[in-house]
Amino acid sequence: MRSSLLAILAATGTGCAHGLSRPITPADYPRTRPELTRYAETSHYADVRKFLDSLRNLGAPLRFGSIGKTTEGRDIPYIIASRPIVSSLAEAKQLGRPIVYVQGNIHAGEVEGKDALLALLRDLTFANKPNALDSIVLIAVPIYNADGNERFAPQSTNRTEQNGPEMVGTRANAQNLDLNRDYVKAEAPETRASLAMFNAWDPDVFVDLHTTDGSFHGYALTYSPSLSPAAVFGGIYARDSLLPVLRDRMHRNGFEVFDYGNFVSDERAPIADTSVREAWATYDSRPRFGTNYYGIRGRIGILSEAYSHDSLSKRIAVTYAFVNEILSLVAQKGTAIRSLSARADSQPLAWGRSPDSLQMIAIRSELTATPRKLDVIKEDLLKTGDSTLSQPGVPKGERRTGIFKAIRMPVYDRFTSTLDRVPPAAYVISPRDTAVVALLRLHGIRVDRSDSAWTARGDSFAIDSIITSPRPFQGHREVRLRGRWERGLQGLPPKSFIVSTAQARGTLIVYLLEPESDDGVVTWNLFGSELKKGGRYPVTRIFDLSRRGRAPARRSSASSLQEPQE
Ligand SMILES: [Zn+2]
């Protein structure tokens, strides 16, 4: 994957000078489709390509490439912006800068991320004054769900709770998959391409741009850090150190922003206290969602949700401002953020060396039981007494009033762990389970292979019950296992797969492989019909890899990685 990306980079490098015989002026800069249509229309795929071609033809100091192909074979463009320009992770590291990956259009009906990102890229690139591009490396992926983008239909069909534009794409990709539920199972080519980018560039910050479709609140944009309690580095840092600062700065820009959520009177959240009538509650902590996933990779994930009942021009403006402020803040806190990434990577390496350094990993969680009480702004809606449509996206027979009230209520903006597990030295996977191994490798996880049978002290999981979801979701019936770990000598067959947790993505390994995880390989049926009540989970926990005779095994594992049959 990396070599093909480099080939594209080499072929599309920006060495060429612009074709104009006079100096470039702002009149030459490309404009987005919303800018050209008074914010009546959003960009088609061809518009994005044309916009990027214009930047290239003007000799903009950018690198252009494709993260991979969509289901229907469209290239998913990416643009790298930094001053000076870089072409690889090594060059970015040499500059000692944080890398920020900003993605628009994962839900293609939610259009403003795509158009705001293009405009911001242009404006930062051509700015004469110093800006964030002097201190960070920006990777912009403006039209991630390119196939969904092209399924244009009226907003009243594709985005029922949105205030325009009139024609928008669909939420799902061409396989009818929701890409923001695919980050664990990685079934879509788009997800696989983005995981390859994450592995190749290892961004410190991932920003995912969306539009809400819920409550009538009083915020131009709502945001969320990684909500998984396993995101102990980037999740907590973003929540406590970045987002409060961003909120202040956005306020100074004239935009009220707040933690993402919905009023529970609109959408009942899983709040244990049933006496709660009204509250503000966030969404979900599981890594099927991109920004949660990214936190479990030990990095910072930020979800951005422009307010669907605002006009397209306002949604573009607030998304533009929010991303711009994120880039500036990351530029300012670059040293702290890079050292956070380094600490996240080195912690699992210590697990193998010193049992004292072991840290429990949260693999299941629930909404906090101790919400803070805060003011949340709500808009009053008025019943019109008839069935006319007052504004696209507002229910028929109701009208917005523009009357906003701050109401004090419980705010459920975080999750607490309900099940933690101590990482073993390694997980050993049955030689049969090649689909599991292939998935782990997509996540950038190193998997070795033993050449001979061996025995080791460890745990094996006895399956007491298998709970299968009655309803299919994203083409799966999700599975949950109940059972117990039993300690003893484990006999491991030759050709077993070995996943040492002493690697940068140790936390992700635990999350994916623990049988009781709320979003792991068990959830998504990676074991097919292999799991049986009363049987054993085909992944064993091993406490000490050194007894296996590690040095020679390492050499053989290096060659086994090349075996094509894996
Ligand atoms: Zn969305």
Coordinates of C-alpha atoms and ligand atoms in Angstrom, one line a residue:
M1 CA 0.0 0.0 0.0
R2 CA 2.7 2.4 1.0
S3 CA 4.7 1.9 -2.2
S4 CA 1.6 2.5 -4.4
L5 CA 0.9 5.7 -2.5
L6 CA 4.4 6.8 -3.1
A7 CA 4.1 6.0 -6.8
I8 CA 1.0 8.2 -7.0
L9 CA 2.8 11.0 -5.2
A10 CA 5.7 10.8 -7.5
A11 CA 3.4 10.9 -10.5
T12 CA 1.4 13.8 -9.3
G13 CA 4.1 15.9 -7.6
T14 CA 3.8 19.7 -7.6
G15 CA 7.0 20.5 -9.2
C16 CA 5.3 22.2 -12.2
A17 CA 5.0 25.9 -12.2
H18 CA 1.6 27.5 -12.9
G19 CA 0.8 28.2 -16.6
L20 CA 0.0 31.9 -16.1
S21 CA 2.4 34.5 -17.5
R22 CA 1.7 37.0 -14.7
P23 CA 1.8 36.8 -10.9
I24 CA -1.1 34.8 -9.4
T25 CA -3.7 36.9 -7.7
P26 CA -6.7 35.9 -5.4
A27 CA -8.9 36.3 -8.5
D28 CA -7.1 33.2 -9.9
Y29 CA -7.8 31.0 -6.9
P30 CA -10.4 28.3 -7.4
R31 CA -13.8 28.6 -5.8
T32 CA -15.9 25.8 -4.4
R33 CA -19.3 25.0 -5.8
P34 CA -21.1 26.6 -2.8
E35 CA -19.1 29.7 -3.3
L36 CA -20.0 29.8 -7.0
T37 CA -23.8 29.2 -6.4
R38 CA -24.5 31.5 -3.4
Y39 CA -24.4 28.4 -1.2
A40 CA -27.3 26.7 -3.0
E41 CA -25.3 23.7 -4.1
T42 CA -22.6 21.4 -2.8
S43 CA -19.6 20.0 -4.7
H44 CA -19.9 17.0 -6.9
Y45 CA -17.0 14.6 -7.2
A46 CA -16.0 16.3 -10.5
D47 CA -16.1 19.7 -8.8
V48 CA -13.6 18.5 -6.1
R49 CA -11.3 17.1 -8.7
K50 CA -11.5 20.3 -10.7
F51 CA -10.8 22.4 -7.6
L52 CA -7.8 20.4 -6.8
D53 CA -6.6 20.5 -10.4
S54 CA -6.8 24.2 -10.3
L55 CA -4.7 24.3 -7.1
R56 CA -2.2 22.1 -8.8
N57 CA -2.2 24.2 -12.0
L58 CA -1.5 27.3 -10.0
G59 CA 1.6 25.6 -8.6
A60 CA 0.2 25.5 -5.1
P61 CA 2.8 23.9 -2.7
L62 CA 0.8 20.8 -2.0
R63 CA 1.2 17.1 -2.5
F64 CA -1.8 15.4 -4.2
G65 CA -2.5 11.7 -4.1
S66 CA -5.2 9.0 -3.7
I67 CA -5.7 7.1 -0.4
G68 CA -7.3 4.3 -2.5
K69 CA -10.4 3.5 -4.5
T70 CA -14.0 3.5 -3.5
T71 CA -16.3 0.5 -4.1
E72 CA -17.2 2.0 -7.6
G73 CA -13.5 2.6 -8.4
R74 CA -13.3 6.3 -7.8
D75 CA -10.0 7.6 -6.4
I76 CA -10.3 9.1 -3.0
P77 CA -8.1 12.2 -3.2
Y78 CA -5.9 13.4 -0.4
I79 CA -3.8 16.6 -0.2
I80 CA -0.8 17.2 2.0
A81 CA -0.2 20.7 3.0
S82 CA 2.7 22.0 5.1
R83 CA 5.4 24.6 4.7
P84 CA 7.9 23.3 3.7
I85 CA 6.1 20.5 1.9
V86 CA 6.7 16.9 3.0
S87 CA 6.1 13.6 1.2
S88 CA 6.4 11.0 3.9
L89 CA 6.1 10.3 7.6
A90 CA 9.9 10.3 7.8
E91 CA 10.1 13.8 6.4
A92 CA 7.2 15.0 8.7
K93 CA 9.0 13.5 11.7
Q94 CA 12.2 15.2 10.6
L95 CA 10.4 18.5 10.8
G96 CA 9.2 17.5 14.3
R97 CA 5.6 18.4 13.6
P98 CA 2.3 17.0 14.6
I99 CA 0.3 15.5 11.7
V100 CA -3.4 16.3 11.5
Y101 CA -5.7 14.2 9.3
V102 CA -9.0 15.9 8.5
Q103 CA -11.7 14.0 6.7
G104 CA -14.9 15.3 5.1
N105 CA -17.9 13.6 3.7
I106 CA -17.9 10.2 5.5
H107 CA -21.7 10.6 5.5
A108 CA -22.0 12.1 2.0
G109 CA -25.3 13.9 2.7
E110 CA -23.5 15.9 5.4
V111 CA -21.9 18.1 2.9
E112 CA -20.2 21.1 4.5
G113 CA -17.1 19.4 5.8
K114 CA -16.1 18.7 2.2
D115 CA -16.6 22.2 1.0
A116 CA -15.2 23.9 4.1
L117 CA -12.1 21.8 3.9
L118 CA -11.4 22.7 0.3
A119 CA -11.8 26.4 1.0
L120 CA -9.6 26.2 4.1
L121 CA -6.9 24.3 2.3
R122 CA -6.9 27.0 -0.5
D123 CA -6.9 29.9 2.0
L124 CA -4.1 28.5 4.2
T125 CA -2.0 27.5 1.2
F126 CA -2.1 30.9 -0.5
A127 CA -1.9 33.0 2.7
N128 CA 1.1 35.3 2.9
K129 CA 1.0 35.5 6.6
P130 CA 2.4 32.7 8.9
N131 CA -0.3 30.2 9.8
A132 CA -0.7 26.6 11.1
L133 CA 0.9 25.1 8.0
D134 CA 4.2 26.5 9.2
S135 CA 4.0 24.2 12.3
I136 CA 1.9 21.2 11.4
V137 CA 1.5 18.7 8.5
L138 CA -2.1 18.7 7.3
I139 CA -3.5 15.7 5.4
A140 CA -6.9 16.6 4.0
V141 CA -9.3 14.0 2.6
P142 CA -12.3 16.2 1.5
I143 CA -14.5 13.6 -0.2
Y144 CA -14.0 10.3 1.6
N145 CA -17.4 8.7 0.7
A146 CA -17.1 9.7 -2.9
D147 CA -19.6 7.1 -4.2
G148 CA -22.2 8.2 -1.6
N149 CA -21.6 11.9 -2.7
E150 CA -22.6 11.1 -6.3
R151 CA -26.0 9.6 -5.3
F152 CA -27.6 13.0 -5.4
A153 CA -31.2 13.2 -4.5
P154 CA -33.5 15.8 -2.9
Q155 CA -32.5 16.6 0.7
S156 CA -36.0 15.7 1.8
T157 CA -35.1 12.1 0.8
N158 CA -31.4 11.8 1.6
R159 CA -31.2 14.1 4.6
T160 CA -34.7 14.6 6.1
E161 CA -33.5 16.7 9.1
Q162 CA -31.3 19.1 7.3
N163 CA -31.7 22.7 6.0
G164 CA -30.5 22.2 2.5
P165 CA -28.8 22.2 0.0
E166 CA -31.6 21.0 -2.2
M167 CA -29.6 18.1 -3.6
V168 CA -27.3 15.9 -1.5
G169 CA -25.7 12.5 -1.6
T170 CA -26.3 9.5 0.7
R171 CA -25.1 8.5 4.1
A172 CA -24.0 5.0 3.1
N173 CA -21.3 4.0 0.6
A174 CA -22.0 2.1 -2.6
Q175 CA -22.1 -1.2 -0.6
N176 CA -24.8 0.4 1.6
L177 CA -22.4 0.4 4.5
D178 CA -22.2 3.2 7.0
L179 CA -18.5 4.0 6.9
N180 CA -18.7 5.4 10.4
R181 CA -19.7 2.0 11.7
D182 CA -16.9 0.2 9.8
Y183 CA -13.7 1.2 11.6
V184 CA -13.4 -2.1 13.5
K185 CA -14.6 -4.7 10.9
A186 CA -13.1 -2.7 7.9
E187 CA -15.3 -4.2 5.2
A188 CA -15.4 -1.2 3.0
P189 CA -12.6 -0.4 0.6
E190 CA -12.8 3.1 1.8
T191 CA -12.1 2.0 5.4
R192 CA -9.2 -0.1 4.3
A193 CA -7.8 2.8 2.4
S194 CA -8.1 5.1 5.4
L195 CA -6.5 2.5 7.8
A196 CA -3.6 2.2 5.3
M197 CA -3.2 6.0 5.5
F198 CA -3.3 5.9 9.3
N199 CA -0.7 3.2 9.3
A200 CA 1.5 5.0 6.8
W201 CA 1.3 8.5 8.3
D202 CA 0.4 7.8 11.9
P203 CA -1.4 11.1 12.3
D204 CA -1.4 12.6 15.8
V205 CA -4.9 14.0 15.3
F206 CA -7.9 12.7 13.3
V207 CA -10.8 15.1 12.7
D208 CA -14.0 13.7 11.2
L209 CA -16.5 16.2 9.8
H210 CA -20.3 15.6 10.1
T211 CA -23.7 17.3 10.3
T212 CA -26.1 16.6 13.2
D213 CA -29.6 15.1 12.6
G214 CA -31.1 15.4 16.0
S215 CA -32.3 18.0 18.5
F216 CA -33.0 21.6 18.1
H217 CA -30.3 23.1 20.2
G218 CA -28.6 26.5 20.2
Y219 CA -25.1 25.6 19.0
A220 CA -23.6 26.2 15.5
L221 CA -21.5 23.1 16.0
T222 CA -21.1 20.3 18.6
Y223 CA -18.0 18.2 19.0
S224 CA -16.8 15.1 20.8
P225 CA -13.4 13.6 21.8
S226 CA -12.9 9.8 21.6
L227 CA -15.4 8.6 24.1
S228 CA -13.9 5.1 24.8
P229 CA -12.5 4.8 28.3
A230 CA -9.7 2.9 26.6
A231 CA -8.6 6.1 25.0
V232 CA -6.5 7.1 28.0
F233 CA -4.1 9.3 26.1
G234 CA -5.8 11.2 23.2
G235 CA -9.3 10.9 24.5
I236 CA -8.7 12.5 27.9
Y237 CA -6.3 15.1 26.5
A238 CA -8.7 16.2 23.9
R239 CA -11.6 16.4 26.3
D240 CA -9.8 18.3 29.1
S241 CA -7.1 20.2 27.3
L242 CA -8.1 20.9 23.7
L243 CA -11.9 21.1 23.4
P244 CA -12.5 23.6 26.2
V245 CA -9.9 26.0 24.6
L246 CA -11.5 25.5 21.2
R247 CA -14.9 26.3 22.7
D248 CA -13.6 29.6 24.0
R249 CA -11.9 30.5 20.7
M250 CA -15.0 29.6 18.7
H251 CA -17.0 31.9 21.1
R252 CA -14.6 34.7 20.3
N253 CA -15.2 33.9 16.6
G254 CA -18.9 34.4 17.2
F255 CA -19.9 30.8 17.2
E256 CA -21.4 28.9 20.2
V257 CA -20.2 25.3 20.3
F258 CA -20.7 22.6 22.8
D259 CA -20.2 18.9 23.5
Y260 CA -22.1 16.7 21.0
G261 CA -25.4 15.3 22.3
N262 CA -29.1 15.2 22.0
F263 CA -31.9 16.0 24.4
V264 CA -33.1 12.8 25.9
S265 CA -36.7 14.0 25.4
D266 CA -35.9 13.7 21.7
E267 CA -33.8 10.5 21.8
R268 CA -33.7 8.3 24.9
A269 CA -30.1 7.6 25.8
P270 CA -29.2 4.5 27.8
I271 CA -29.3 6.4 31.1
A272 CA -29.4 4.0 34.1
D273 CA -31.3 6.6 36.3
T274 CA -34.9 6.2 34.9
S275 CA -36.1 9.3 36.9
V276 CA -34.2 11.5 34.5
R277 CA -36.7 13.3 32.3
E278 CA -34.6 15.8 30.5
A279 CA -30.8 15.7 30.0
W280 CA -28.2 16.2 27.3
A281 CA -26.5 12.9 26.3
T282 CA -23.7 12.0 23.9
Y283 CA -23.7 9.0 21.6
D284 CA -21.6 5.9 21.9
S285 CA -18.1 4.9 23.0
R286 CA -17.4 2.0 20.7
P287 CA -14.6 2.0 18.1
R288 CA -16.8 1.2 15.1
F289 CA -17.1 5.0 15.1
G290 CA -13.9 6.6 13.7
T291 CA -13.0 9.1 16.3
N292 CA -13.5 6.6 19.1
Y293 CA -11.4 4.1 17.2
Y294 CA -8.7 6.7 16.7
G295 CA -8.5 7.2 20.5
I296 CA -7.9 3.5 21.0
R297 CA -5.0 3.8 18.6
G298 CA -3.5 6.1 21.3
R299 CA -4.1 9.3 19.3
I300 CA -6.5 12.3 19.4
G301 CA -9.8 11.9 17.6
I302 CA -12.2 14.9 17.2
L303 CA -15.8 14.6 15.9
S304 CA -17.2 17.7 14.4
E305 CA -21.0 18.1 13.9
A306 CA -22.3 21.2 12.3
Y307 CA -25.9 22.0 13.2
S308 CA -28.2 20.6 10.5
H309 CA -30.9 23.2 11.0
D310 CA -28.5 26.1 10.1
S311 CA -28.1 27.2 6.5
L312 CA -25.4 25.6 4.3
S313 CA -23.4 28.9 4.4
K314 CA -23.4 29.0 8.2
R315 CA -22.5 25.3 8.4
I316 CA -19.6 25.8 6.1
A317 CA -18.5 28.9 8.0
V318 CA -18.6 27.2 11.4
T319 CA -16.9 24.0 10.1
Y320 CA -14.2 26.1 8.4
A321 CA -13.6 28.1 11.7
F322 CA -13.6 25.0 13.9
V323 CA -11.0 23.1 11.7
N324 CA -8.9 26.3 11.4
E325 CA -8.9 26.7 15.2
I326 CA -8.0 23.0 15.6
L327 CA -5.1 23.4 13.3
S328 CA -3.9 26.5 15.1
L329 CA -4.2 24.9 18.5
V330 CA -2.4 21.7 17.4
A331 CA 0.3 23.9 16.0
Q332 CA 0.6 25.8 19.3
K333 CA 0.6 22.6 21.4
G334 CA 2.7 20.5 18.9
T335 CA 5.4 19.5 21.4
A336 CA 2.9 18.3 24.0
I337 CA 0.8 16.4 21.4
R338 CA 3.8 14.7 19.9
S339 CA 5.0 13.6 23.3
L340 CA 1.5 12.3 24.1
S341 CA 1.7 10.1 20.9
A342 CA 5.1 8.9 21.9
R343 CA 3.9 8.0 25.4
A344 CA 0.9 6.2 24.0
D345 CA 3.2 4.1 21.8
S346 CA 5.8 3.3 24.4
Q347 CA 3.5 2.3 27.2
P348 CA 2.5 -1.2 25.7
L349 CA 6.2 -1.8 25.0
A350 CA 6.9 -1.6 28.7
W351 CA 4.1 -4.1 29.4
G352 CA 6.3 -6.9 28.1
R353 CA 9.3 -5.8 30.2
S354 CA 7.7 -5.0 33.6
P355 CA 4.5 -6.4 35.0
D356 CA 4.3 -3.2 37.2
S357 CA 3.7 -1.1 34.1
L358 CA 0.6 -3.2 33.1
Q359 CA -2.4 -1.1 32.7
M360 CA -6.0 -2.3 32.7
I361 CA -7.8 -1.8 29.4
A362 CA -11.5 -0.9 29.4
I363 CA -13.2 -3.2 26.9
R364 CA -16.9 -2.4 27.8
S365 CA -18.4 0.8 29.1
E366 CA -21.6 2.7 29.9
L367 CA -22.7 6.3 30.1
T368 CA -21.5 7.9 33.3
A369 CA -23.8 7.7 36.3
T370 CA -22.6 11.0 37.6
P371 CA -23.4 13.7 35.0
R372 CA -22.4 17.3 35.6
K373 CA -25.2 19.8 35.7
L374 CA -24.7 22.5 33.0
D375 CA -26.7 25.0 31.0
V376 CA -27.7 23.6 27.6
I377 CA -29.3 25.9 25.0
K378 CA -32.5 24.7 23.5
E379 CA -34.7 26.3 20.8
D380 CA -38.4 26.5 21.3
L381 CA -40.5 25.2 18.4
L382 CA -44.0 26.4 17.7
K383 CA -46.9 24.3 16.5
T384 CA -48.3 26.1 13.4
G385 CA -51.6 24.3 13.5
D386 CA -51.4 23.2 9.9
S387 CA -49.2 20.8 7.9
T388 CA -47.1 23.3 6.0
L389 CA -43.3 23.0 5.8
S390 CA -41.7 26.0 7.4
Q391 CA -38.1 25.2 6.7
P392 CA -36.4 22.1 5.1
G393 CA -35.6 19.6 7.8
V394 CA -38.2 21.0 10.3
P395 CA -41.1 18.6 11.0
K396 CA -44.3 19.7 9.1
G397 CA -46.6 21.7 11.3
E398 CA -43.8 23.1 13.4
R399 CA -41.8 26.3 13.0
R400 CA -38.6 27.5 14.5
T401 CA -39.0 30.6 16.8
G402 CA -35.5 31.8 17.1
I403 CA -36.1 31.8 20.9
F404 CA -33.3 30.1 22.7
K405 CA -33.2 29.2 26.3
A406 CA -30.4 28.0 28.5
I407 CA -31.7 25.2 30.7
R408 CA -29.8 23.6 33.5
M409 CA -29.8 19.8 33.1
P410 CA -27.6 16.8 33.6
V411 CA -25.0 16.4 30.8
Y412 CA -23.9 12.9 30.0
D413 CA -20.8 13.6 28.0
R414 CA -18.6 10.6 29.0
F415 CA -18.4 6.9 29.6
T416 CA -17.1 4.8 32.4
S417 CA -15.7 1.4 32.1
T418 CA -17.8 -1.6 33.1
L419 CA -15.2 -4.3 32.2
D420 CA -11.4 -4.0 32.3
R421 CA -8.8 -6.6 31.3
V422 CA -5.1 -6.8 32.0
P423 CA -3.1 -7.2 28.8
P424 CA -1.3 -10.6 28.5
A425 CA 2.1 -10.8 27.0
A426 CA 0.5 -12.1 23.8
Y427 CA -2.6 -13.5 22.3
V428 CA -2.2 -16.8 20.4
I429 CA -4.7 -17.3 17.6
S430 CA -5.7 -20.7 16.1
P431 CA -4.0 -21.4 12.7
R432 CA -7.5 -21.6 11.2
D433 CA -8.4 -18.0 12.0
T434 CA -6.8 -16.3 9.0
A435 CA -9.7 -13.8 8.7
V436 CA -9.0 -12.5 12.2
V437 CA -5.3 -12.2 11.4
A438 CA -5.9 -10.4 8.1
L439 CA -8.1 -7.9 9.9
L440 CA -5.5 -7.3 12.6
R441 CA -2.9 -6.6 9.9
L442 CA -5.3 -4.0 8.3
H443 CA -5.2 -2.2 11.6
G444 CA -1.4 -2.1 11.4
I445 CA -0.9 -4.8 14.1
R446 CA 2.1 -7.1 13.8
V447 CA 1.2 -10.8 13.8
D448 CA 3.9 -13.4 14.0
R449 CA 3.6 -17.1 13.5
S450 CA 5.1 -20.0 15.4
D451 CA 6.6 -22.8 13.5
S452 CA 6.4 -25.6 16.0
A453 CA 3.9 -26.7 18.7
W454 CA 4.6 -25.3 22.2
T455 CA 3.1 -25.1 25.6
A456 CA 2.9 -22.0 27.7
R457 CA 1.2 -20.8 30.9
G458 CA -1.8 -18.8 30.1
D459 CA -5.6 -18.5 30.1
S460 CA -8.2 -20.0 27.8
F461 CA -11.8 -18.8 27.7
A462 CA -14.6 -21.2 28.2
I463 CA -17.7 -20.1 26.4
D464 CA -20.8 -20.3 28.7
S465 CA -23.2 -18.6 26.3
I466 CA -23.4 -16.9 22.9
I467 CA -25.7 -13.9 22.6
T468 CA -26.6 -13.1 19.0
S469 CA -28.4 -9.9 18.2
P470 CA -31.9 -10.6 16.8
R471 CA -31.6 -7.7 14.4
P472 CA -29.0 -7.5 11.6
F473 CA -26.9 -4.4 11.7
Q474 CA -24.6 -3.5 8.8
G475 CA -25.0 -7.0 7.4
H476 CA -24.1 -8.7 10.7
R477 CA -25.8 -10.2 13.7
E478 CA -23.6 -8.9 16.4
V479 CA -22.3 -11.5 18.9
R480 CA -21.5 -11.2 22.5
L481 CA -19.8 -14.0 24.5
R482 CA -20.3 -14.8 28.1
G483 CA -17.9 -17.1 29.8
R484 CA -14.8 -17.3 32.0
W485 CA -11.0 -17.3 31.6
E486 CA -9.4 -20.5 33.0
R487 CA -5.7 -20.6 33.9
G488 CA -3.4 -23.4 33.1
L489 CA -0.8 -24.8 30.7
Q490 CA -2.0 -24.1 27.1
G491 CA -1.0 -26.4 24.3
L492 CA -0.5 -24.4 21.2
P493 CA -0.5 -26.1 17.8
P494 CA 2.2 -25.4 15.1
K495 CA 1.5 -22.4 12.8
S496 CA -0.4 -20.6 15.5
F497 CA -0.5 -16.9 15.1
I498 CA 1.1 -14.8 17.8
V499 CA 0.2 -11.3 18.6
S500 CA 2.5 -9.7 21.1
T501 CA 0.8 -6.8 23.0
A502 CA 4.2 -5.1 23.3
Q503 CA 3.7 -3.0 20.2
A504 CA 2.5 0.5 19.7
R505 CA -1.1 -0.5 19.2
G506 CA -1.2 -2.8 22.3
T507 CA -4.5 -1.3 23.6
L508 CA -6.2 -1.8 20.3
I509 CA -5.0 -5.4 20.3
V510 CA -6.6 -6.1 23.6
Y511 CA -9.8 -4.3 22.6
L512 CA -10.2 -6.3 19.4
L513 CA -9.2 -9.7 20.7
E514 CA -10.8 -9.9 24.2
P515 CA -13.9 -12.2 23.8
E516 CA -16.0 -10.0 26.0
S517 CA -15.1 -6.7 24.2
D518 CA -18.1 -4.6 23.2
D519 CA -16.7 -4.0 19.7
G520 CA -14.1 -6.6 18.7
V521 CA -13.6 -9.5 16.4
V522 CA -16.3 -11.6 18.2
T523 CA -18.8 -8.8 17.7
W524 CA -18.4 -8.8 13.9
N525 CA -18.6 -12.6 13.4
L526 CA -14.9 -13.0 12.4
F527 CA -14.9 -16.6 13.8
G528 CA -17.9 -17.7 11.6
S529 CA -19.6 -20.7 13.1
E530 CA -16.4 -21.7 15.1
L531 CA -17.8 -20.4 18.4
K532 CA -19.8 -23.0 20.3
K533 CA -21.5 -22.9 23.7
G534 CA -19.5 -25.0 26.0
G535 CA -16.5 -24.7 23.7
R536 CA -13.3 -22.7 23.9
Y537 CA -12.6 -19.3 22.4
P538 CA -9.9 -19.9 19.7
V539 CA -7.7 -17.1 21.1
T540 CA -5.5 -17.9 24.1
R541 CA -3.8 -15.4 26.5
I542 CA -0.1 -16.1 27.1
F543 CA 1.8 -14.5 30.0
D544 CA 5.4 -15.1 29.0
L545 CA 6.6 -15.2 25.4
S546 CA 10.3 -15.6 26.3
R547 CA 9.9 -19.3 27.1
R548 CA 9.1 -19.9 23.6
G549 CA 12.7 -19.3 22.6
R550 CA 12.1 -15.8 21.3
A551 CA 15.2 -15.0 19.2
P552 CA 15.0 -17.8 16.6
A553 CA 11.2 -17.5 16.5
R554 CA 11.5 -13.8 15.7
R555 CA 13.7 -14.6 12.7
S556 CA 11.2 -17.2 11.4
S557 CA 8.3 -15.0 12.1
A558 CA 9.8 -12.3 9.9
S559 CA 9.9 -14.6 7.0
S560 CA 6.5 -16.1 7.7
L561 CA 5.0 -12.6 7.4
Q562 CA 5.8 -12.8 3.7
E563 CA 3.9 -16.1 3.2
P564 CA 1.2 -15.3 0.7
Q565 CA -1.3 -17.8 2.0
E566 CA -1.8 -15.8 5.3
Ligands
ZN1 ZN -22.6 11.9 10.2

